[in-house]
Short mmCIF file of N, CA and C in Angstrom, two decimals:
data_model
loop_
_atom_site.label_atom_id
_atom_site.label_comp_id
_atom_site.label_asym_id
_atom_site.label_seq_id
_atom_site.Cartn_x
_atom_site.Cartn_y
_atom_site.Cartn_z
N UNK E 1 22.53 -10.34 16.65
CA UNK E 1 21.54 -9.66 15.84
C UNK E 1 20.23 -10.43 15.90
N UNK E 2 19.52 -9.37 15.55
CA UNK E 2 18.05 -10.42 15.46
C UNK E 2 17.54 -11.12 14.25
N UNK E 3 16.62 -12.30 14.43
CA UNK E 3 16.79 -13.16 13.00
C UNK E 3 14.81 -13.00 13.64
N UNK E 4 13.97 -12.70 11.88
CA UNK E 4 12.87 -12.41 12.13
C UNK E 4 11.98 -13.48 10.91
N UNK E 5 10.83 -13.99 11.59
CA UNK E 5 10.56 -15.20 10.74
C UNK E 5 8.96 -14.78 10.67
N UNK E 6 8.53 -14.49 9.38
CA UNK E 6 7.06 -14.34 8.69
C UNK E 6 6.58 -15.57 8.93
N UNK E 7 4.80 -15.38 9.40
CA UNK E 7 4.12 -16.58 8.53
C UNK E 7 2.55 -16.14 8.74
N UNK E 8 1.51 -16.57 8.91
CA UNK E 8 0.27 -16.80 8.58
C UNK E 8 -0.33 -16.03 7.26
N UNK E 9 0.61 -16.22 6.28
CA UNK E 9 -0.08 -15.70 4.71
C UNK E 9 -0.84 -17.13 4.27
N UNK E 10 -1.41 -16.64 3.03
CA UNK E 10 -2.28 -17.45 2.61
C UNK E 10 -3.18 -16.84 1.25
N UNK E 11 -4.48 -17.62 1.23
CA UNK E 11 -5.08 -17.06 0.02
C UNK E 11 -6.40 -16.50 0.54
N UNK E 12 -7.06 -15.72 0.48
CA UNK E 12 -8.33 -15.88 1.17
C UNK E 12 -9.20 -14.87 -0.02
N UNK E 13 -10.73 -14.86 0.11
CA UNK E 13 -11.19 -13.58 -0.96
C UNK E 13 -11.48 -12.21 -0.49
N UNK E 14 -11.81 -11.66 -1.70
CA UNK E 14 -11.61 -10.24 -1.14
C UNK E 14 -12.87 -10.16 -0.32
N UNK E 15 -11.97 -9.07 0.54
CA UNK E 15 -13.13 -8.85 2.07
C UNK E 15 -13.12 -9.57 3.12
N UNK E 16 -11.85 -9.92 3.15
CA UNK E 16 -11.43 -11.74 4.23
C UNK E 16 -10.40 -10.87 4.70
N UNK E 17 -10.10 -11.44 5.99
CA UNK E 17 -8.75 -11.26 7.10
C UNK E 17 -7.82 -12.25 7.37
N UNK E 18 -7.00 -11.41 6.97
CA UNK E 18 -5.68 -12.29 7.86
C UNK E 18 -4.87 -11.57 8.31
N UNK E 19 -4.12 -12.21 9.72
CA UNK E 19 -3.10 -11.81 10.40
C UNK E 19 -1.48 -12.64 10.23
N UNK E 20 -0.95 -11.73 10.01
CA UNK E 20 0.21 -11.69 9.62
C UNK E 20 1.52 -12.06 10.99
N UNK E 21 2.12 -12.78 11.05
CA UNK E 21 2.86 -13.12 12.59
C UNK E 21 4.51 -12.50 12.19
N UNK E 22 5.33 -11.69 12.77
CA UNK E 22 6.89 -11.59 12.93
C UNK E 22 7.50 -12.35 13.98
N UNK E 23 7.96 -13.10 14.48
CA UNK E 23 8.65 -13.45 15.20
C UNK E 23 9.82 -13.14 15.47
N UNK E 24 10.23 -13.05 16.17
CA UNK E 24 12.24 -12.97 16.51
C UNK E 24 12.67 -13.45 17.51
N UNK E 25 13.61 -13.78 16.99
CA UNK E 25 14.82 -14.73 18.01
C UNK E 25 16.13 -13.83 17.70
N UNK E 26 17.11 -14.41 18.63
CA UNK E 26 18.30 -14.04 18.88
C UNK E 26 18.05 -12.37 19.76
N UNK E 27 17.52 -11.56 19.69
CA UNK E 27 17.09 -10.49 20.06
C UNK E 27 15.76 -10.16 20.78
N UNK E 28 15.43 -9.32 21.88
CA UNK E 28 13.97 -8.67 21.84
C UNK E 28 13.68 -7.93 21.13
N UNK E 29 11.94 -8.18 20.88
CA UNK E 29 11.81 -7.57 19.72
C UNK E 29 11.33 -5.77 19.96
N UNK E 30 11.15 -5.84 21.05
CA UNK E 30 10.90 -4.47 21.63
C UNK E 30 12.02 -3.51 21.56
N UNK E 31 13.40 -4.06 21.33
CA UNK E 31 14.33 -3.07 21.44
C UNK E 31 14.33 -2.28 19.55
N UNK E 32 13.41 -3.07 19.14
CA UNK E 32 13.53 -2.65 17.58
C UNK E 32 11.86 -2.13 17.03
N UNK E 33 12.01 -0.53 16.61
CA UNK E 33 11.11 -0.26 15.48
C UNK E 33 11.00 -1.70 14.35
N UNK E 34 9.55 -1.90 14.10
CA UNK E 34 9.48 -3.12 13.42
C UNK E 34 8.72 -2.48 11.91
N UNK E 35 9.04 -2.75 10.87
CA UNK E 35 8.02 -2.06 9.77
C UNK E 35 7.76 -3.72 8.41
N UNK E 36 6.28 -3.21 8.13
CA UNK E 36 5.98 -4.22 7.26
C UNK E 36 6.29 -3.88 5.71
N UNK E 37 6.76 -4.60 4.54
CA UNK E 37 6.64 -4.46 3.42
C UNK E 37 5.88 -5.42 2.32
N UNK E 38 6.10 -4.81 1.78
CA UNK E 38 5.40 -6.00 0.49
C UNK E 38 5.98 -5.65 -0.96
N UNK E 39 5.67 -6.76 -1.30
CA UNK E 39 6.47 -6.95 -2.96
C UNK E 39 5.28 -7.37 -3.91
N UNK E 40 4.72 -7.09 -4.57
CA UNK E 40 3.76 -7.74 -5.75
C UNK E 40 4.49 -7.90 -7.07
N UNK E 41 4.25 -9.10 -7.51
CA UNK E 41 5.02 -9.02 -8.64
C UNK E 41 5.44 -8.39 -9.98
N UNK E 42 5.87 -8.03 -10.25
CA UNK E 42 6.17 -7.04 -10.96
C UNK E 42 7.02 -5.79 -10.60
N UNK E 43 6.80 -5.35 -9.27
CA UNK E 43 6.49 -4.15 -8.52
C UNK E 43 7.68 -4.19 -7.71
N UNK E 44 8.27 -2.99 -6.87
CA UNK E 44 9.20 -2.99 -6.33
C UNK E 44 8.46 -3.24 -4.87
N UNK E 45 9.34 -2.83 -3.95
CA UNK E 45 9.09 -3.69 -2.71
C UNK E 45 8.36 -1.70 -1.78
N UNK E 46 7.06 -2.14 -1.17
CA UNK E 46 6.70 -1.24 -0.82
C UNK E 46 6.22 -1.26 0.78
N UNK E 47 6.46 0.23 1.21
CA UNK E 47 6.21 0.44 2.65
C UNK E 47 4.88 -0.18 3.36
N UNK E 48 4.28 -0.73 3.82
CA UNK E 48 2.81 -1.09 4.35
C UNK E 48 2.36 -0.30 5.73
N UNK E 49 3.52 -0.14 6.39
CA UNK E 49 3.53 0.25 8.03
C UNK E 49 4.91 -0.37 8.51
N UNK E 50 4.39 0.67 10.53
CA UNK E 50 5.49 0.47 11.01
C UNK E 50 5.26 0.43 12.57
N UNK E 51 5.81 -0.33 13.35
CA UNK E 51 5.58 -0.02 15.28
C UNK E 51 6.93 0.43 15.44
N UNK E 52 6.47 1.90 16.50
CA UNK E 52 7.78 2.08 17.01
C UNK E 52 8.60 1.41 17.97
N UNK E 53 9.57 1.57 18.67
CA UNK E 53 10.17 0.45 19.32
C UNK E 53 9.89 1.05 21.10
N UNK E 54 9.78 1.56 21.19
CA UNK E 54 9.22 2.38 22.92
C UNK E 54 8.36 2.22 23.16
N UNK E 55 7.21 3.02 22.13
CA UNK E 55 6.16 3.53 22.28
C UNK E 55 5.45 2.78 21.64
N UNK E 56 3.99 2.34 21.43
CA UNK E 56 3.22 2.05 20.91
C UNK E 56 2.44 3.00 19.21
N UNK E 57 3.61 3.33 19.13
CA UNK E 57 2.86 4.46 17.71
C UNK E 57 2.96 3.76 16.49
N UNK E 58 2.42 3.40 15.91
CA UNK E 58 2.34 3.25 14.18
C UNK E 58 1.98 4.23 13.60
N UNK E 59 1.96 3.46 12.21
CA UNK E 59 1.80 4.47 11.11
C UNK E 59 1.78 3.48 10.03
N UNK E 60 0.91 3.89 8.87
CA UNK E 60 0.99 3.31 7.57
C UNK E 60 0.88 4.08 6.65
N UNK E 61 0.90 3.39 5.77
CA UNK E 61 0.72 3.53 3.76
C UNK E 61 -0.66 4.41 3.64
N UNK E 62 -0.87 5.10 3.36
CA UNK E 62 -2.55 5.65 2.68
C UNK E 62 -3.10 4.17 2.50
N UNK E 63 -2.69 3.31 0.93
CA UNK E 63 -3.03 2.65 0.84
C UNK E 63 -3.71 1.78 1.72
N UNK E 64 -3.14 1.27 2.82
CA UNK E 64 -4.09 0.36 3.94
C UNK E 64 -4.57 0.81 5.19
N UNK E 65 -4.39 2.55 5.21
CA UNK E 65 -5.08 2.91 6.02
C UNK E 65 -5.97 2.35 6.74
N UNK E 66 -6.63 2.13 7.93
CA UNK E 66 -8.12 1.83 8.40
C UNK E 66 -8.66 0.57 8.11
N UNK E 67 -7.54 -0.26 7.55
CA UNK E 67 -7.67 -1.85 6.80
C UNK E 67 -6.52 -2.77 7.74
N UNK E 68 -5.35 -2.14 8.03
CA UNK E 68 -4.58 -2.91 8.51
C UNK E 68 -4.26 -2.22 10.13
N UNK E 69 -3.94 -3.30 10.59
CA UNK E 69 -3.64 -2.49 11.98
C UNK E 69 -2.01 -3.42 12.53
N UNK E 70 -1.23 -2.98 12.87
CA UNK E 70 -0.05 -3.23 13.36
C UNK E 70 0.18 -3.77 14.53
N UNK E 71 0.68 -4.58 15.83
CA UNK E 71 0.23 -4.21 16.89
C UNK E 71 1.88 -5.35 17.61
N UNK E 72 2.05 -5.37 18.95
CA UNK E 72 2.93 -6.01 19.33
C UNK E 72 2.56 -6.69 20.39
N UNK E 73 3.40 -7.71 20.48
CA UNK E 73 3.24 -8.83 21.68
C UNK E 73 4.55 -8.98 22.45
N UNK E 74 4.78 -8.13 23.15
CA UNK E 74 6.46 -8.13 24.30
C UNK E 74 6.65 -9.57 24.48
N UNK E 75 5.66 -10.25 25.32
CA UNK E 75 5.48 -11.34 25.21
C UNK E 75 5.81 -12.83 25.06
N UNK E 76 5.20 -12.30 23.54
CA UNK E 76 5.69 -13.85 22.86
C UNK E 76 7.33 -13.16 21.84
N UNK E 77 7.44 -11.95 21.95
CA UNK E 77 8.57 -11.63 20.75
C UNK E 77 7.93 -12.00 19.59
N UNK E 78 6.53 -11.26 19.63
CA UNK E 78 6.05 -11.41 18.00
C UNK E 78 5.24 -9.63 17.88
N UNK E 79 5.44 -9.25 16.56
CA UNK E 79 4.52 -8.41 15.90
C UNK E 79 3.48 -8.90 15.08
N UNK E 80 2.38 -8.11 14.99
CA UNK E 80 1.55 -8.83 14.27
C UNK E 80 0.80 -7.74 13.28
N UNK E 81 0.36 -8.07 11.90
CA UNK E 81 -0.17 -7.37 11.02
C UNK E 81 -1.49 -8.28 10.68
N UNK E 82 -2.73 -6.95 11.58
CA UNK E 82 -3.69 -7.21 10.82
C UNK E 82 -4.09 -6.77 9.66
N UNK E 83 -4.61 -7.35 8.66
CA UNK E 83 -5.28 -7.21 7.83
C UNK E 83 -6.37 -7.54 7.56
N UNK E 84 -7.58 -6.40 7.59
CA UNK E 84 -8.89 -6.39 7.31
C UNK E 84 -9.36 -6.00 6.20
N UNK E 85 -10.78 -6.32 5.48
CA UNK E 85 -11.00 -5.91 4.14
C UNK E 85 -10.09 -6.47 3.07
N UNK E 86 -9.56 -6.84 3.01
CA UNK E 86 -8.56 -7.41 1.93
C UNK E 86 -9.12 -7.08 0.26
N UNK E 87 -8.48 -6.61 -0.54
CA UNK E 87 -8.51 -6.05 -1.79
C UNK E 87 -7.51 -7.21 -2.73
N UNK E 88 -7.63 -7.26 -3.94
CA UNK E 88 -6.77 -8.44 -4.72
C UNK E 88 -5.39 -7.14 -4.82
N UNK E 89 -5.76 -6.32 -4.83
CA UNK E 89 -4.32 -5.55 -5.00
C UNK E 89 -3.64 -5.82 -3.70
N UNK E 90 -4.04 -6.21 -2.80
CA UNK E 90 -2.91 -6.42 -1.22
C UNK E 90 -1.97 -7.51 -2.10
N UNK E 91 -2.45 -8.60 -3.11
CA UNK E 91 -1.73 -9.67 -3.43
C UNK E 91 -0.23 -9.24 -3.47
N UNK E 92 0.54 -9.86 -2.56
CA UNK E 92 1.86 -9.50 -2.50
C UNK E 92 2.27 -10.51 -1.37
N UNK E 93 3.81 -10.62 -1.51
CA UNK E 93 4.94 -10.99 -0.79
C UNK E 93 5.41 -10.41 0.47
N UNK E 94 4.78 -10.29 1.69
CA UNK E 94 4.93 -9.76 2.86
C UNK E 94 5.89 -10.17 3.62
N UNK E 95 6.94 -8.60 4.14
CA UNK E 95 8.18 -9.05 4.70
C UNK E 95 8.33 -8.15 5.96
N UNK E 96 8.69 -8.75 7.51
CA UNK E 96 9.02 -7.62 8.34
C UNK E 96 10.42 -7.08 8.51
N UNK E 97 10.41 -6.07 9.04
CA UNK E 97 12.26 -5.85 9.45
C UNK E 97 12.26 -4.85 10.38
N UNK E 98 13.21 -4.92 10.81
CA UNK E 98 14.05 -4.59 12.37
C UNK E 98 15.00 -3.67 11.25
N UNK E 99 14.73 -2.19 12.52
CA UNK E 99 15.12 -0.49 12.21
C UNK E 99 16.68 -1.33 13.29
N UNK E 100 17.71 -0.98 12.83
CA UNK E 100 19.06 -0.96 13.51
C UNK E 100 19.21 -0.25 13.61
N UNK E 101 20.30 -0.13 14.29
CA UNK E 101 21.12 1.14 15.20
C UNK E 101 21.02 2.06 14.17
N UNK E 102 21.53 2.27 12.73
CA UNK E 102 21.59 3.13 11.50
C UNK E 102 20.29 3.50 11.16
N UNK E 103 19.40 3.59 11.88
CA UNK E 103 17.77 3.94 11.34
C UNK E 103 17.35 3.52 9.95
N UNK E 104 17.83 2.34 10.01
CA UNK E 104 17.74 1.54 8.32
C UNK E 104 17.31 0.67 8.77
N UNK E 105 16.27 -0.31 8.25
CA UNK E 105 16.11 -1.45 8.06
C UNK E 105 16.75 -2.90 7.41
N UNK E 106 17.35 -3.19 8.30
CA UNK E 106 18.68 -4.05 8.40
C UNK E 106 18.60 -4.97 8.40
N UNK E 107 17.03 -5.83 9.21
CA UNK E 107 17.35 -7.00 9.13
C UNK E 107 16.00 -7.36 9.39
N UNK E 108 16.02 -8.65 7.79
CA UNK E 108 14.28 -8.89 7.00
C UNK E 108 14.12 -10.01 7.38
N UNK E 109 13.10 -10.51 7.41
CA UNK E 109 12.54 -11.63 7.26
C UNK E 109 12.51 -12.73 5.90
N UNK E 110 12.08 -13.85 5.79
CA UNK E 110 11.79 -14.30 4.43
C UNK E 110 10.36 -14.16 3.57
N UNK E 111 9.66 -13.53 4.09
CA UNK E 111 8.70 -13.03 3.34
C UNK E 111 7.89 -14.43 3.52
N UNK E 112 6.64 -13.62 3.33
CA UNK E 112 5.36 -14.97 3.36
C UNK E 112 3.67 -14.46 1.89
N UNK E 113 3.52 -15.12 1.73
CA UNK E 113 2.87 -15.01 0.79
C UNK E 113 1.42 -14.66 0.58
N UNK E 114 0.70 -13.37 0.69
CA UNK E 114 -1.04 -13.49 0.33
C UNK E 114 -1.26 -13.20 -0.66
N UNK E 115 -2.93 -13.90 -0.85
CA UNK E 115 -3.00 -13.66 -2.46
C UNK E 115 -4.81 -13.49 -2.32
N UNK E 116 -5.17 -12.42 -2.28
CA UNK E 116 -6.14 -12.22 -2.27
C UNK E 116 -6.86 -12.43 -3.54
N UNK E 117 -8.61 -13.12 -3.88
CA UNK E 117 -8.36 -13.15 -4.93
C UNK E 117 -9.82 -12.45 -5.13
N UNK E 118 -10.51 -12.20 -6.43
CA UNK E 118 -11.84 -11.43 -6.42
C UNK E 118 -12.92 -12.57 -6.95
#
């Protein structure tokens, strides 16, 4: 199975960028639809986006529409989430995961942390 590892979160202010890194091991990451989530505290854990696993298609949230962009690296076996414009509401707990065979998202990452602030 594949094991998927978050990182370049951080704090930055609003209207600042950051990119977001997935990595994976044990697996390619191309054989897997990859989708981003987030958790803010309080809040349950919500959709952000997603890359399909063939094709190059995403898709996101309304919410980060035209702010975030998704994108993949065959490569290095990394996905990556940009995030542009940054809002203090992005502040959340960002997690990727790998679509399995069951068209479920099966297998997460440990989440990494931004905190946008105003």
């Amino acid at each position: 199975q594949v094991q998927l590892l978050e990182s370049g979160g951080g704090s930055v202010q609003a209207g600042g960028s950051l990119r977001l890194s997935c990595a994976a091991s044990g697996r390619t990451l191309g054989s897997y639809a990859i989708g981003w989530f987030r958790q803010a505290p309080g809040k349950e854990r919500a959709f952000v986006g997603a890359i399909r696993r063939s094709i190059p298609a995403t898709y996101y949230a309304d919410s980060v529409k035209g702010r975030f962009t998704i994108s993949r690296s065959n490569a290095k076996n990394t996905v990556y989430l940009q995030m542009n414009s940054l809002k203090p509401e992005d502040t959340a707990v960002y997690y990727c995961a790998a679509e399995g065979s069951t068209n479920q998202y099966d297998y997460w990452g440990q989440g990494t942390q931004v905190t946008v602030s105003s």
